[in-house]
Amino acid sequence: MKQTIYSKITGAGKKLFCVLIDPDKHQSDSIRQLTQQLKHTSLVDFILVGGSLLRKNNFENIITLLKAETDIPVVIFPGNTMQISSKADAILFLSLISGRNADMLIGNHVIAAPIIKEAALETISTGYMLIDGGRSTTVQYMSNTIPIPSNKPDIAAATALAGQMLGMQMIYMDAGSGAIQPISSGIIGAVKQEINIPLIVGGGIKDAKSVSLACKAGADIVVVGNLFEEKPEMVRVMADAMLY
Ligand code: 1GP
């Protein structure tokens, strides 16, 4: 399988901005509103789709609609093994390396791998790390793992390095959707210093200043989700902040 999306990430030569869509929080109308906003900026590089717990059966419909409404690549950010679709451009093959839950480290991957292969989806092996963001999040509960404390940059850096040494292609550091505090510059900087694979940062980023701080600290890719569920018009403001 060609690594088209991963090549775009590593060859971009700039920081990248991602919009995360939780299919449970959207319907056709709100997706169209959001894609209208995406047309006002060329600075959204990828759309991530997924959620820790989906109660609606619209995951694939949302991806199909996004593909119809925009040219921006759609990458699955799966919360579980049910979130696989050949309609997407790629899938983050996530291993939750900050936790010690065997299903999240390898068990679910064994279940998903043949399905992903049959769907001919590009897989991007990603070390997924939860960092405490000031409150318990859905991903923390659903994954049955403890996030890395926000005052332990050494643990975060060693974990990311281990992910890289295991052959992972990217590290995604997440404070969890709706976190009170985004990941601090200190932790982002410590992890960035330790690895030379792309670093994704997300969770609790609600203003332009936090986008720019994450970039300056060393994030290669910044993800924002929650904010756009209420305020799709903020897409341009947040994406533009990547430049400052
Ligand atoms: C969550 O990193 C993403 O997994 C985005 O977080 O929804 O808080 O922006 P928000």
Tab-separated table of C-alpha atoms and ligand atoms in Angstrom:
chain	number	residue	atom	x	y	z
A	1	MET	CA	0.000	0.000	0.000
A	2	LYS	CA	1.405	3.399	-1.009
A	3	GLN	CA	2.005	5.898	1.782
A	4	THR	CA	0.482	8.864	-0.038
A	5	ILE	CA	-0.840	10.714	2.998
A	6	TYR	CA	2.227	10.005	5.123
A	7	SER	CA	4.466	11.314	2.322
A	8	LYS	CA	2.360	14.484	2.265
A	9	ILE	CA	2.895	14.878	6.000
A	10	THR	CA	6.639	14.285	5.985
A	11	GLY	CA	7.203	16.225	2.760
A	12	ALA	CA	5.005	19.217	3.612
A	13	GLY	CA	7.898	21.403	4.738
A	14	LYS	CA	5.511	23.279	7.033
A	15	LYS	CA	3.345	22.797	10.087
A	16	LEU	CA	-0.025	21.216	9.329
A	17	PHE	CA	-3.508	21.946	10.696
A	18	CYS	CA	-6.198	19.280	11.163
A	19	VAL	CA	-9.893	19.573	11.895
A	20	LEU	CA	-11.269	16.668	13.948
A	21	ILE	CA	-14.847	15.604	13.323
A	22	ASP	CA	-16.663	13.478	15.873
A	23	PRO	CA	-19.452	11.865	13.788
A	24	ASP	CA	-21.755	11.744	16.818
A	25	LYS	CA	-21.723	15.526	17.073
A	26	HIS	CA	-22.652	16.169	13.436
A	27	GLN	CA	-25.413	15.780	10.902
A	28	SER	CA	-25.405	16.527	7.183
A	29	ASP	CA	-26.271	20.190	7.778
A	30	SER	CA	-23.500	20.863	10.256
A	31	ILE	CA	-20.973	19.060	8.039
A	32	ARG	CA	-22.024	21.293	5.126
A	33	GLN	CA	-21.664	24.373	7.363
A	34	LEU	CA	-18.200	23.271	8.344
A	35	THR	CA	-17.090	22.450	4.804
A	36	GLN	CA	-18.337	25.894	3.718
A	37	GLN	CA	-15.905	27.360	6.256
A	38	LEU	CA	-13.126	25.091	5.020
A	39	LYS	CA	-13.508	26.704	1.610
A	40	HIS	CA	-12.452	30.059	3.114
A	41	THR	CA	-8.985	28.844	4.010
A	42	SER	CA	-6.318	26.791	2.292
A	43	LEU	CA	-4.676	26.143	5.633
A	44	VAL	CA	-6.631	23.039	6.685
A	45	ASP	CA	-4.456	20.126	5.597
A	46	PHE	CA	-6.387	17.104	6.854
A	47	ILE	CA	-9.722	16.168	8.323
A	48	LEU	CA	-9.644	13.535	11.053
A	49	VAL	CA	-12.829	11.538	11.668
A	50	GLY	CA	-13.488	9.386	14.722
A	51	GLY	CA	-14.552	9.291	18.349
A	52	SER	CA	-13.956	7.321	21.532
A	53	LEU	CA	-17.637	6.378	21.745
A	54	LEU	CA	-20.026	6.633	18.783
A	55	ARG	CA	-23.699	6.131	19.509
A	56	LYS	CA	-24.953	6.960	16.022
A	57	ASN	CA	-24.494	4.804	12.951
A	58	ASN	CA	-23.326	7.595	10.648
A	59	PHE	CA	-19.540	7.165	10.629
A	60	GLU	CA	-19.257	6.140	6.973
A	61	ASN	CA	-21.969	8.592	5.826
A	62	ILE	CA	-20.024	11.474	7.357
A	63	ILE	CA	-16.843	10.403	5.552
A	64	THR	CA	-18.735	10.048	2.261
A	65	LEU	CA	-20.242	13.515	2.697
A	66	LEU	CA	-16.875	15.054	3.538
A	67	LYS	CA	-15.334	13.471	0.437
A	68	ALA	CA	-18.168	14.882	-1.678
A	69	GLU	CA	-17.978	18.386	-0.192
A	70	THR	CA	-14.226	18.968	-0.002
A	71	ASP	CA	-10.902	17.935	-1.548
A	72	ILE	CA	-9.133	17.859	1.811
A	73	PRO	CA	-7.842	14.353	2.638
A	74	VAL	CA	-9.932	12.488	5.220
A	75	VAL	CA	-8.021	10.369	7.736
A	76	ILE	CA	-9.693	8.041	10.228
A	77	PHE	CA	-8.752	8.596	13.887
A	78	PRO	CA	-10.404	5.420	15.188
A	79	GLY	CA	-11.854	5.112	18.664
A	80	ASN	CA	-12.418	1.385	18.175
A	81	THR	CA	-12.343	-1.402	15.584
A	82	MET	CA	-15.772	-0.463	14.201
A	83	GLN	CA	-14.379	2.778	12.783
A	84	ILE	CA	-12.912	1.519	9.519
A	85	SER	CA	-14.064	2.649	6.081
A	86	SER	CA	-12.618	2.290	2.593
A	87	LYS	CA	-14.120	5.725	1.792
A	88	ALA	CA	-11.359	7.494	3.760
A	89	ASP	CA	-7.877	8.263	2.447
A	90	ALA	CA	-5.949	6.745	5.351
A	91	ILE	CA	-6.273	5.528	8.926
A	92	LEU	CA	-4.097	6.294	11.935
A	93	PHE	CA	-3.146	2.838	13.198
A	94	LEU	CA	-3.080	3.912	16.824
A	95	SER	CA	-1.336	2.128	19.636
A	96	LEU	CA	-2.105	3.728	22.999
A	97	ILE	CA	1.467	3.721	24.276
A	98	SER	CA	0.855	5.906	27.335
A	99	GLY	CA	-1.390	3.172	28.743
A	100	ARG	CA	-0.943	-0.430	29.752
A	101	ASN	CA	-4.129	-1.843	28.270
A	102	ALA	CA	-3.098	-4.765	26.039
A	103	ASP	CA	-6.177	-4.397	23.809
A	104	MET	CA	-5.221	-0.803	23.026
A	105	LEU	CA	-1.578	-1.722	22.492
A	106	ILE	CA	-2.048	-4.732	20.169
A	107	GLY	CA	-5.336	-6.624	20.723
A	108	ASN	CA	-7.616	-4.392	18.659
A	109	HIS	CA	-4.958	-4.176	15.952
A	110	VAL	CA	-5.102	-7.924	15.385
A	111	ILE	CA	-8.877	-7.630	14.900
A	112	ALA	CA	-8.630	-4.575	12.630
A	113	ALA	CA	-5.596	-5.409	10.473
A	114	PRO	CA	-7.281	-7.836	8.008
A	115	ILE	CA	-10.295	-5.512	7.630
A	116	ILE	CA	-8.044	-2.510	6.957
A	117	LYS	CA	-6.071	-4.542	4.423
A	118	GLU	CA	-9.238	-5.554	2.619
A	119	ALA	CA	-10.390	-1.926	2.603
A	120	ALA	CA	-7.029	-1.042	0.954
A	121	LEU	CA	-6.606	1.820	3.408
A	122	GLU	CA	-3.246	3.485	3.895
A	123	THR	CA	-2.212	2.864	7.509
A	124	ILE	CA	-0.024	5.271	9.418
A	125	SER	CA	1.430	3.645	12.519
A	126	THR	CA	0.937	6.176	15.303
A	127	GLY	CA	2.004	6.118	18.939
A	128	TYR	CA	-0.953	7.636	20.769
A	129	MET	CA	-0.231	9.276	24.120
A	130	LEU	CA	-2.789	10.678	26.522
A	131	ILE	CA	-1.604	13.557	28.675
A	132	ASP	CA	-3.651	14.750	31.635
A	133	GLY	CA	-5.643	17.798	30.569
A	134	GLY	CA	-7.221	18.718	33.896
A	135	ARG	CA	-10.262	16.480	33.781
A	136	SER	CA	-11.262	12.933	33.065
A	137	THR	CA	-12.107	12.562	29.346
A	138	THR	CA	-14.149	10.062	27.344
A	139	VAL	CA	-11.022	8.595	25.764
A	140	GLN	CA	-9.476	8.023	29.191
A	141	TYR	CA	-12.555	6.209	30.460
A	142	MET	CA	-13.206	4.231	27.291
A	143	SER	CA	-9.573	3.147	26.906
A	144	ASN	CA	-9.291	2.216	30.587
A	145	THR	CA	-5.876	3.871	30.800
A	146	ILE	CA	-4.298	6.533	32.985
A	147	PRO	CA	-2.945	9.590	31.159
A	148	ILE	CA	0.638	10.748	31.717
A	149	PRO	CA	0.628	13.487	34.399
A	150	SER	CA	1.000	16.966	32.895
A	151	ASN	CA	4.014	17.700	35.114
A	152	LYS	CA	6.020	14.683	33.913
A	153	PRO	CA	7.725	15.698	30.644
A	154	ASP	CA	10.405	13.020	31.166
A	155	ILE	CA	7.823	10.220	31.113
A	156	ALA	CA	6.207	11.718	27.996
A	157	ALA	CA	9.564	12.037	26.226
A	158	ALA	CA	10.663	8.486	27.100
A	159	THR	CA	7.283	7.109	25.990
A	160	ALA	CA	7.453	8.902	22.639
A	161	LEU	CA	11.025	7.732	22.112
A	162	ALA	CA	9.994	4.137	22.810
A	163	GLY	CA	7.212	4.532	20.234
A	164	GLN	CA	9.695	5.752	17.662
A	165	MET	CA	12.110	2.910	18.472
A	166	LEU	CA	9.257	0.438	17.972
A	167	GLY	CA	8.932	1.785	14.425
A	168	MET	CA	5.930	4.067	14.816
A	169	GLN	CA	5.710	6.728	12.113
A	170	MET	CA	4.148	9.520	14.159
A	171	ILE	CA	3.389	10.428	17.765
A	172	TYR	CA	-0.034	11.884	18.645
A	173	MET	CA	-0.103	13.615	22.042
A	174	ASP	CA	-3.658	14.226	23.128
A	175	ALA	CA	-5.127	15.880	26.208
A	176	GLY	CA	-8.477	14.380	25.102
A	177	SER	CA	-11.382	16.123	23.446
A	178	GLY	CA	-12.686	18.988	25.553
A	179	ALA	CA	-9.694	18.974	27.933
A	180	ILE	CA	-9.605	21.969	30.262
A	181	GLN	CA	-5.931	22.647	29.540
A	182	PRO	CA	-4.191	21.918	26.278
A	183	ILE	CA	-0.823	20.159	26.463
A	184	SER	CA	1.826	22.508	27.853
A	185	SER	CA	4.729	23.887	25.828
A	186	GLY	CA	7.068	22.143	28.291
A	187	ILE	CA	5.761	18.662	27.472
A	188	ILE	CA	5.536	19.366	23.737
A	189	GLY	CA	9.122	20.668	23.723
A	190	ALA	CA	10.472	17.735	25.742
A	191	VAL	CA	8.873	15.192	23.396
A	192	LYS	CA	9.880	17.048	20.243
A	193	GLN	CA	13.527	17.110	21.379
A	194	GLU	CA	13.535	13.359	21.833
A	195	ILE	CA	12.047	12.202	18.512
A	196	ASN	CA	12.469	12.856	14.807
A	197	ILE	CA	9.105	11.622	13.551
A	198	PRO	CA	6.113	13.992	13.124
A	199	LEU	CA	4.453	15.112	16.360
A	200	ILE	CA	0.684	15.687	16.431
A	201	VAL	CA	-0.778	17.713	19.305
A	202	GLY	CA	-4.459	18.098	20.209
A	203	GLY	CA	-7.035	18.284	22.964
A	204	GLY	CA	-8.485	21.385	24.580
A	205	ILE	CA	-7.123	23.879	22.035
A	206	LYS	CA	-9.759	26.613	21.954
A	207	ASP	CA	-8.008	29.791	20.850
A	208	ALA	CA	-5.537	31.042	18.283
A	209	LYS	CA	-2.863	31.670	20.901
A	210	SER	CA	-2.858	28.007	21.948
A	211	VAL	CA	-2.447	26.937	18.303
A	212	SER	CA	0.542	29.185	17.888
A	213	LEU	CA	2.032	28.135	21.263
A	214	ALA	CA	1.761	24.436	20.315
A	215	CYS	CA	3.518	25.143	17.001
A	216	LYS	CA	6.283	27.152	18.618
A	217	ALA	CA	6.840	24.445	21.229
A	218	GLY	CA	7.403	21.845	18.499
A	219	ALA	CA	4.089	20.406	17.269
A	220	ASP	CA	4.259	19.495	13.578
A	221	ILE	CA	0.512	18.979	13.316
A	222	VAL	CA	-2.148	20.709	15.434
A	223	VAL	CA	-5.640	19.222	15.835
A	224	VAL	CA	-8.781	21.116	16.845
A	225	GLY	CA	-12.206	19.500	17.115
A	226	ASN	CA	-14.598	20.508	19.862
A	227	LEU	CA	-14.453	24.251	19.187
A	228	PHE	CA	-15.802	23.873	15.647
A	229	GLU	CA	-18.861	21.933	16.789
A	230	GLU	CA	-20.274	25.160	18.261
A	231	LYS	CA	-18.330	27.667	16.197
A	232	PRO	CA	-17.545	26.446	12.672
A	233	GLU	CA	-16.741	30.039	11.729
A	234	MET	CA	-13.591	29.781	13.895
A	235	VAL	CA	-11.889	27.410	11.425
A	236	ARG	CA	-10.190	30.191	9.545
A	237	VAL	CA	-9.008	32.033	12.679
A	238	MET	CA	-7.511	28.869	14.141
A	239	ALA	CA	-5.916	27.677	10.889
A	240	ASP	CA	-4.437	31.141	10.274
A	241	ALA	CA	-2.805	31.008	13.720
A	242	MET	CA	-0.475	28.307	12.345
A	243	LEU	CA	1.393	31.110	10.593
A	244	TYR	CA	2.205	33.062	13.752
B	1	1GP	C1	-9.168	15.050	20.627
B	1	1GP	O1	-7.095	15.978	19.954
B	1	1GP	C2	-8.453	15.964	19.688
B	1	1GP	O2	-8.807	13.741	20.456
B	1	1GP	C3	-9.077	17.329	19.629
B	1	1GP	O3	-9.464	17.822	20.881
B	1	1GP	O4	-11.875	18.326	20.543
B	1	1GP	O5	-10.612	19.345	22.471
B	1	1GP	O6	-10.198	20.097	20.129
B	1	1GP	P1	-10.609	18.961	21.010
